[in-house]
Tab-separated table of C-alpha atoms and ligand atoms in Angstrom:
chain	number	residue	atom	x	y	z
A	1	UNK	CA	-18.934	-58.455	175.347
A	2	UNK	CA	-15.662	-56.734	174.505
A	3	UNK	CA	-12.414	-57.138	176.470
A	4	UNK	CA	-13.147	-54.146	178.673
A	5	UNK	CA	-16.526	-55.598	179.649
A	6	UNK	CA	-18.567	-53.124	177.573
A	7	UNK	CA	-21.329	-54.492	175.410
A	8	UNK	CA	-20.198	-54.484	171.764
A	9	UNK	CA	-22.219	-52.513	169.214
A	10	UNK	CA	-24.324	-54.612	166.874
A	11	UNK	CA	-25.376	-53.701	163.365
A	12	UNK	CA	-26.898	-55.588	160.482
A	13	UNK	CA	-29.445	-55.917	157.708
A	14	UNK	CA	-32.863	-57.431	158.295
A	15	UNK	CA	-34.729	-58.519	155.162
A	16	UNK	CA	-38.499	-58.177	155.549
A	17	UNK	CA	-39.997	-60.729	153.175
A	18	UNK	CA	-43.413	-62.240	152.508
A	19	UNK	CA	-46.092	-62.533	149.881
A	20	UNK	CA	-47.803	-59.334	148.734
A	21	UNK	CA	-50.211	-57.600	151.091
A	22	UNK	CA	-49.273	-59.294	154.382
A	23	UNK	CA	-48.256	-55.927	155.872
A	24	UNK	CA	-44.477	-55.730	155.338
A	25	UNK	CA	-44.417	-51.993	154.635
A	26	UNK	CA	-46.861	-51.245	157.450
A	27	UNK	CA	-44.620	-53.167	159.827
A	28	UNK	CA	-41.516	-51.320	158.644
A	29	UNK	CA	-43.215	-47.957	159.203
A	30	UNK	CA	-44.392	-49.051	162.653
A	31	UNK	CA	-40.879	-50.148	163.620
A	32	UNK	CA	-39.281	-46.914	162.391
A	33	UNK	CA	-42.081	-44.668	163.682
A	34	UNK	CA	-42.561	-42.784	160.405
A	35	UNK	CA	-43.739	-43.527	156.921
A	36	UNK	CA	-40.690	-44.694	155.021
A	37	UNK	CA	-42.638	-47.041	152.742
A	38	UNK	CA	-46.099	-46.440	151.282
A	39	UNK	CA	-49.059	-48.700	152.084
A	40	UNK	CA	-52.295	-49.456	150.249
A	41	UNK	CA	-54.733	-52.379	150.395
A	42	UNK	CA	-53.443	-53.519	146.982
A	43	UNK	CA	-50.748	-56.078	146.272
A	44	UNK	CA	-47.648	-54.788	144.465
A	45	UNK	CA	-47.656	-51.396	146.160
A	46	UNK	CA	-43.961	-51.563	147.039
A	47	UNK	CA	-41.812	-51.522	143.910
A	48	UNK	CA	-38.407	-50.605	145.229
A	49	UNK	CA	-36.133	-51.808	147.891
A	50	UNK	CA	-36.440	-49.383	150.797
A	51	UNK	CA	-34.309	-49.196	153.905
A	52	UNK	CA	-35.711	-48.225	157.292
A	53	UNK	CA	-32.995	-47.585	159.857
A	54	UNK	CA	-33.515	-48.073	163.606
A	55	UNK	CA	-30.575	-46.840	165.675
A	56	UNK	CA	-30.323	-47.453	169.429
A	57	UNK	CA	-27.480	-46.812	171.898
A	58	UNK	CA	-26.113	-50.331	171.457
A	59	UNK	CA	-27.258	-51.354	167.986
A	60	UNK	CA	-28.477	-50.394	164.540
A	61	UNK	CA	-30.961	-52.533	162.631
A	62	UNK	CA	-31.285	-51.751	158.928
A	63	UNK	CA	-34.651	-53.133	157.847
A	64	UNK	CA	-35.058	-53.797	154.137
A	65	UNK	CA	-38.626	-53.579	152.817
A	66	UNK	CA	-38.998	-55.521	149.610
A	67	UNK	CA	-41.589	-55.820	146.905
A	68	UNK	CA	-43.473	-59.067	147.679
A	69	UNK	CA	-42.535	-62.277	145.908
A	70	UNK	CA	-44.798	-63.112	143.002
A	71	UNK	CA	-45.512	-66.542	141.668
A	72	UNK	CA	-46.493	-65.474	138.178
A	73	UNK	CA	-44.028	-63.109	136.593
A	74	UNK	CA	-45.083	-62.344	133.054
A	75	UNK	CA	-43.850	-58.791	132.971
A	76	UNK	CA	-40.468	-57.248	133.398
A	77	UNK	CA	-41.549	-55.285	136.452
A	78	UNK	CA	-42.521	-58.486	138.272
A	79	UNK	CA	-39.253	-60.181	137.398
A	80	UNK	CA	-37.358	-57.157	138.624
A	81	UNK	CA	-39.352	-57.123	141.854
A	82	UNK	CA	-38.609	-60.810	142.501
A	83	UNK	CA	-34.907	-60.259	141.950
A	84	UNK	CA	-34.974	-57.342	144.345
A	85	UNK	CA	-36.736	-59.457	146.955
A	86	UNK	CA	-34.231	-62.335	146.601
A	87	UNK	CA	-31.258	-59.958	146.588
A	88	UNK	CA	-32.282	-58.586	149.946
A	89	UNK	CA	-32.081	-62.069	151.479
A	90	UNK	CA	-28.616	-62.667	150.088
A	91	UNK	CA	-27.359	-59.455	151.682
A	92	UNK	CA	-29.163	-59.888	155.002
A	93	UNK	CA	-27.980	-60.963	158.445
A	94	UNK	CA	-31.467	-61.838	159.675
A	95	UNK	CA	-34.616	-62.722	157.738
A	96	UNK	CA	-38.000	-61.554	158.982
A	97	UNK	CA	-40.819	-63.404	157.261
A	98	UNK	CA	-44.201	-61.724	157.568
A	99	UNK	CA	-47.380	-63.805	157.246
A	100	UNK	CA	-51.036	-63.138	157.988
A	101	UNK	CA	-52.691	-64.632	161.062
A	102	UNK	CA	-54.753	-67.750	160.240
A	103	UNK	CA	-53.784	-67.721	156.560
A	104	UNK	CA	-51.057	-69.928	155.147
A	105	UNK	CA	-51.006	-70.078	151.360
A	106	UNK	CA	-48.815	-71.731	148.745
A	107	UNK	CA	-47.088	-68.394	148.257
A	108	UNK	CA	-46.226	-68.215	151.971
A	109	UNK	CA	-44.744	-71.689	151.686
A	110	UNK	CA	-42.673	-70.649	148.632
A	111	UNK	CA	-41.221	-67.680	150.457
A	112	UNK	CA	-40.553	-69.747	153.590
A	113	UNK	CA	-38.682	-72.331	151.489
A	114	UNK	CA	-36.451	-69.616	150.056
A	115	UNK	CA	-35.819	-68.176	153.522
A	116	UNK	CA	-34.939	-71.597	154.899
A	117	UNK	CA	-32.526	-72.232	152.002
A	118	UNK	CA	-30.634	-69.073	152.903
A	119	UNK	CA	-29.518	-70.615	156.215
A	120	UNK	CA	-29.869	-67.212	157.933
A	121	UNK	CA	-31.531	-66.749	161.334
A	122	UNK	CA	-35.242	-66.695	160.598
A	123	UNK	CA	-37.947	-64.888	162.569
A	124	UNK	CA	-41.615	-65.054	161.631
A	125	UNK	CA	-43.998	-62.180	162.358
A	126	UNK	CA	-47.606	-63.352	162.331
A	127	UNK	CA	-49.280	-60.049	161.484
A	128	UNK	CA	-52.875	-58.776	161.649
A	129	UNK	CA	-53.713	-60.570	164.901
A	130	UNK	CA	-56.241	-57.756	165.496
A	131	UNK	CA	-58.457	-59.510	162.938
A	132	UNK	CA	-58.539	-62.815	164.849
A	133	UNK	CA	-61.716	-63.547	166.783
A	134	UNK	CA	-61.753	-65.322	169.154
A	135	UNK	CA	-58.058	-65.140	170.062
A	136	UNK	CA	-57.988	-68.840	171.004
A	137	UNK	CA	-57.872	-69.639	167.275
A	138	UNK	CA	-54.415	-68.120	167.092
A	139	UNK	CA	-52.517	-70.640	169.214
A	140	UNK	CA	-52.848	-73.699	166.941
A	141	UNK	CA	-51.859	-71.511	163.961
A	142	UNK	CA	-48.737	-70.255	165.742
A	143	UNK	CA	-47.816	-73.823	166.667
A	144	UNK	CA	-48.227	-75.054	163.119
A	145	UNK	CA	-46.091	-72.182	161.740
A	146	UNK	CA	-43.339	-72.889	164.267
A	147	UNK	CA	-42.937	-76.474	163.011
A	148	UNK	CA	-42.718	-75.612	159.293
A	149	UNK	CA	-38.980	-74.900	159.273
A	150	UNK	CA	-36.046	-74.076	161.495
A	151	UNK	CA	-37.579	-70.856	162.856
A	152	UNK	CA	-35.970	-69.050	165.779
A	153	UNK	CA	-39.074	-67.230	166.993
A	154	UNK	CA	-42.680	-66.839	165.923
A	155	UNK	CA	-44.058	-63.493	167.042
A	156	UNK	CA	-47.762	-62.657	166.780
A	157	UNK	CA	-48.351	-58.924	166.336
A	158	UNK	CA	-50.426	-56.200	164.770
A	159	UNK	CA	-48.502	-53.669	162.698
A	160	UNK	CA	-51.454	-51.267	162.501
A	161	UNK	CA	-52.106	-51.344	166.261
A	162	UNK	CA	-48.424	-51.452	167.118
A	163	UNK	CA	-48.720	-54.445	169.439
A	164	UNK	CA	-45.672	-56.609	170.294
A	165	UNK	CA	-43.294	-54.452	168.284
A	166	UNK	CA	-40.846	-54.316	171.222
A	167	UNK	CA	-40.733	-58.085	171.433
A	168	UNK	CA	-39.967	-58.235	167.716
A	169	UNK	CA	-37.304	-55.544	168.033
A	170	UNK	CA	-35.577	-57.434	170.856
A	171	UNK	CA	-35.655	-60.665	168.858
A	172	UNK	CA	-34.071	-58.882	165.890
A	173	UNK	CA	-31.443	-56.955	167.877
A	174	UNK	CA	-30.292	-60.118	169.663
A	175	UNK	CA	-29.428	-61.697	166.298
A	176	UNK	CA	-27.494	-58.864	164.702
A	177	UNK	CA	-23.768	-59.400	164.278
A	178	UNK	CA	-21.250	-57.273	166.141
A	179	UNK	CA	-20.010	-54.352	164.103
A	180	UNK	CA	-20.042	-50.563	163.799
A	181	UNK	CA	-23.068	-48.556	162.625
A	182	UNK	CA	-23.379	-48.305	158.847
A	183	UNK	CA	-25.566	-45.187	158.751
A	184	UNK	CA	-25.656	-41.941	160.756
A	185	UNK	CA	-27.900	-42.322	163.789
A	186	UNK	CA	-30.362	-39.622	162.687
A	187	UNK	CA	-31.009	-41.239	159.294
A	188	UNK	CA	-34.298	-43.155	159.131
A	189	UNK	CA	-34.363	-44.104	155.441
A	190	UNK	CA	-31.981	-44.371	152.496
A	191	UNK	CA	-34.388	-42.550	150.191
A	192	UNK	CA	-34.219	-38.823	149.513
A	193	UNK	CA	-37.032	-36.270	149.575
A	194	UNK	CA	-37.736	-36.593	145.843
A	195	UNK	CA	-38.265	-40.330	146.095
A	196	UNK	CA	-40.409	-40.114	149.216
A	197	UNK	CA	-42.572	-37.357	147.738
A	198	UNK	CA	-43.062	-39.297	144.491
A	199	UNK	CA	-44.090	-42.327	146.530
A	200	UNK	CA	-46.597	-40.337	148.588
A	201	UNK	CA	-48.189	-39.096	145.338
A	202	UNK	CA	-48.276	-42.673	143.980
A	203	UNK	CA	-49.935	-43.863	147.187
A	204	UNK	CA	-52.702	-41.270	146.886
A	205	UNK	CA	-53.303	-42.219	143.248
A	206	UNK	CA	-53.457	-45.909	144.146
A	207	UNK	CA	-55.874	-45.244	146.989
A	208	UNK	CA	-58.233	-43.141	144.849
A	209	UNK	CA	-58.140	-44.916	141.515
A	210	UNK	CA	-58.939	-48.423	142.861
A	211	UNK	CA	-59.672	-50.874	140.033
A	212	UNK	CA	-59.118	-48.177	137.422
A	213	UNK	CA	-55.480	-47.734	138.325
A	214	UNK	CA	-53.295	-48.069	135.243
A	215	UNK	CA	-50.869	-50.962	135.827
A	216	UNK	CA	-47.720	-49.235	134.671
A	217	UNK	CA	-48.310	-45.941	136.471
A	218	UNK	CA	-45.240	-44.290	137.983
A	219	UNK	CA	-44.498	-40.895	139.478
A	220	UNK	CA	-41.344	-38.799	139.182
A	221	UNK	CA	-40.514	-35.501	140.855
A	222	UNK	CA	-39.066	-33.126	138.267
A	223	UNK	CA	-38.453	-30.065	140.348
A	224	UNK	CA	-38.066	-29.539	144.045
A	225	UNK	CA	-37.214	-26.163	145.540
A	226	UNK	CA	-37.254	-25.596	149.220
A	227	UNK	CA	-36.673	-22.836	151.714
A	228	UNK	CA	-37.533	-22.811	155.404
A	229	UNK	CA	-41.253	-22.120	154.832
A	230	UNK	CA	-42.158	-23.395	151.401
A	231	UNK	CA	-41.557	-26.395	149.178
A	232	UNK	CA	-42.307	-26.045	145.458
A	233	UNK	CA	-42.775	-29.382	143.777
A	234	UNK	CA	-43.455	-30.266	140.164
A	235	UNK	CA	-44.152	-33.957	139.541
A	236	UNK	CA	-45.128	-36.081	136.555
A	237	UNK	CA	-47.533	-39.007	136.672
A	238	UNK	CA	-46.450	-41.374	133.889
A	239	UNK	CA	-48.952	-43.697	132.239
A	240	UNK	CA	-48.528	-46.141	129.353
A	241	UNK	CA	-51.390	-45.171	127.039
A	242	UNK	CA	-53.002	-41.874	126.214
A	243	UNK	CA	-56.412	-43.375	127.113
A	244	UNK	CA	-55.206	-43.724	130.689
A	245	UNK	CA	-54.588	-40.008	131.047
A	246	UNK	CA	-58.300	-39.343	131.355
A	247	UNK	CA	-58.673	-41.913	134.141
A	248	UNK	CA	-55.944	-40.287	136.183
A	249	UNK	CA	-57.161	-36.757	135.537
A	250	UNK	CA	-60.873	-37.522	136.087
A	251	UNK	CA	-63.978	-35.479	135.209
A	252	UNK	CA	-62.948	-31.852	135.010
A	253	UNK	CA	-59.636	-32.711	136.657
A	254	UNK	CA	-61.364	-33.915	139.835
A	255	UNK	CA	-59.285	-37.076	140.481
A	256	UNK	CA	-55.937	-35.456	139.956
A	257	UNK	CA	-56.957	-32.502	142.085
A	258	UNK	CA	-58.068	-34.697	144.978
A	259	UNK	CA	-54.910	-36.847	144.789
A	260	UNK	CA	-52.772	-33.733	144.662
A	261	UNK	CA	-54.510	-32.255	147.661
A	262	UNK	CA	-54.144	-35.425	149.741
A	263	UNK	CA	-50.462	-35.686	148.779
A	264	UNK	CA	-49.858	-32.012	149.535
A	265	UNK	CA	-51.405	-32.337	152.994
A	266	UNK	CA	-49.254	-35.336	153.836
A	267	UNK	CA	-46.074	-33.692	152.539
A	268	UNK	CA	-46.851	-30.530	154.533
A	269	UNK	CA	-47.452	-32.585	157.652
A	270	UNK	CA	-44.325	-34.738	157.214
A	271	UNK	CA	-41.856	-31.980	156.325
A	272	UNK	CA	-43.492	-29.218	158.362
A	273	UNK	CA	-43.539	-26.652	155.546
A	274	UNK	CA	-46.128	-25.180	153.201
A	275	UNK	CA	-46.245	-26.998	149.895
A	276	UNK	CA	-47.004	-25.853	146.393
A	277	UNK	CA	-47.546	-28.978	144.287
A	278	UNK	CA	-48.012	-29.142	140.519
A	279	UNK	CA	-48.952	-32.464	138.925
A	280	UNK	CA	-48.707	-33.346	135.228
A	281	UNK	CA	-49.877	-36.517	133.505
A	282	UNK	CA	-47.743	-37.780	130.612
A	283	UNK	CA	-47.590	-40.888	128.448
A	284	UNK	CA	-44.550	-43.142	128.313
A	285	UNK	CA	-45.201	-46.091	126.047
A	286	UNK	CA	-45.201	-49.635	127.514
A	287	UNK	CA	-42.500	-48.866	130.010
A	288	UNK	CA	-43.206	-51.791	132.296
A	289	UNK	CA	-42.281	-54.252	129.550
A	290	UNK	CA	-38.983	-52.618	128.912
A	291	UNK	CA	-36.120	-53.160	131.290
A	292	UNK	CA	-34.406	-50.020	130.061
A	293	UNK	CA	-37.385	-47.933	131.033
A	294	UNK	CA	-37.387	-49.612	134.445
A	295	UNK	CA	-33.767	-48.635	134.904
A	296	UNK	CA	-34.534	-45.065	133.843
A	297	UNK	CA	-37.110	-44.939	136.579
A	298	UNK	CA	-34.657	-46.167	139.175
A	299	UNK	CA	-36.154	-49.601	139.738
A	300	UNK	CA	-33.458	-52.046	140.864
A	301	UNK	CA	-32.803	-54.669	138.236
A	302	UNK	CA	-29.642	-56.037	139.897
B	1	GDP	P1	-47.183	-55.347	151.920
B	1	GDP	O1	-47.634	-55.552	150.508
B	1	GDP	O2	-46.796	-56.642	152.544
B	1	GDP	O3	-46.135	-54.293	152.068
B	1	GDP	O4	-48.473	-54.851	152.739
B	1	GDP	P2	-48.894	-53.363	153.189
B	1	GDP	O5	-48.033	-52.911	154.312
B	1	GDP	O6	-48.964	-52.490	151.966
B	1	GDP	O7	-50.353	-53.634	153.783
B	1	GDP	C1	-51.348	-54.259	153.032
B	1	GDP	C2	-52.695	-54.032	153.699
B	1	GDP	O8	-52.749	-54.703	154.963
B	1	GDP	C3	-52.970	-52.554	153.997
B	1	GDP	O9	-54.324	-52.300	153.720
B	1	GDP	C4	-52.672	-52.437	155.489
B	1	GDP	O10	-53.398	-51.397	156.103
B	1	GDP	C5	-53.140	-53.807	155.989
B	1	GDP	N1	-52.477	-54.172	157.261
B	1	GDP	C6	-51.153	-54.151	157.533
B	1	GDP	N2	-50.907	-54.530	158.809
B	1	GDP	C7	-52.104	-54.787	159.380
B	1	GDP	C8	-52.521	-55.195	160.703
B	1	GDP	O11	-51.741	-55.398	161.641
B	1	GDP	N3	-53.876	-55.391	160.869
B	1	GDP	C9	-54.774	-55.178	159.881
B	1	GDP	N4	-56.063	-55.388	160.171
B	1	GDP	N5	-54.428	-54.775	158.638
B	1	GDP	C10	-53.106	-54.564	158.375
B	2	MG	MG1	-45.168	-53.188	150.680
């Protein structure tokens, strides 16, 4: 409370951390109510640090989606992703650890240890409770999680179904420090249209290419022109070897066409305009082993 009895505004950063694939990005999108971070069933989908901003009359929570922590880090991209994930804890006011219901692995323990070391208020979201049958199996798991460290609240939820999100929001808001808003109230993400469009295209490629997906694949938007009715986009899909071009393009161009169509539909739906999308596939040699190339592509190396 302030001197005049009004409730003070609260604002702060909330680091969403957890091993790959527990549903961090899905949870961020559910909290913000739009897709700010892409989601696929594969680990290592999120490569960048992405902010999702939730502004209310009395507070602003800035959620930070991170690439998951990885135990093995043989390549530069993995090392960069780990540094990004750790950096977000250092800057945070609250840590939100996401785990999967009924699954506690060595990687979960590693991440929990790092969260506990930070000394920050720690909340644990036990996600994917929709997969638990019968529900009675959940209680002992929640109890065992609660005793693993100094955890302020353990909140079972389902990011895909949207259950218990309000309880989580309240738990987060209550722990934000007092302070003015850091971002304009209407801003939901720190990323611009080019980044979000490139990510949507990458999501569609990841979803369609499955096991065949080239490891070092990235997407960059080269040109973006927009008026009130139409968006013209030209984007490049970068791969590491010329042999991978064929995989991305597919028989007679079928894969690339289908990915482009799915991306176009989502962009049209999200931005509410007609979209003309051109996709090119180009080779950039071994970029994921070169930190310079990572920097060129805008991946945080910190
Ligand atoms: P991240 O790597 O932690 O960011 O995980 P993602 O958000 O990319 O999600 C990984 C996978 O888990 C995707 O296939 C999601 O659809 C799925 N997933 C996320 N939340 C839930 C949930 O509440 N229930 C179920 N059944 N699946 C979920
Ligand atoms: Mg993610």
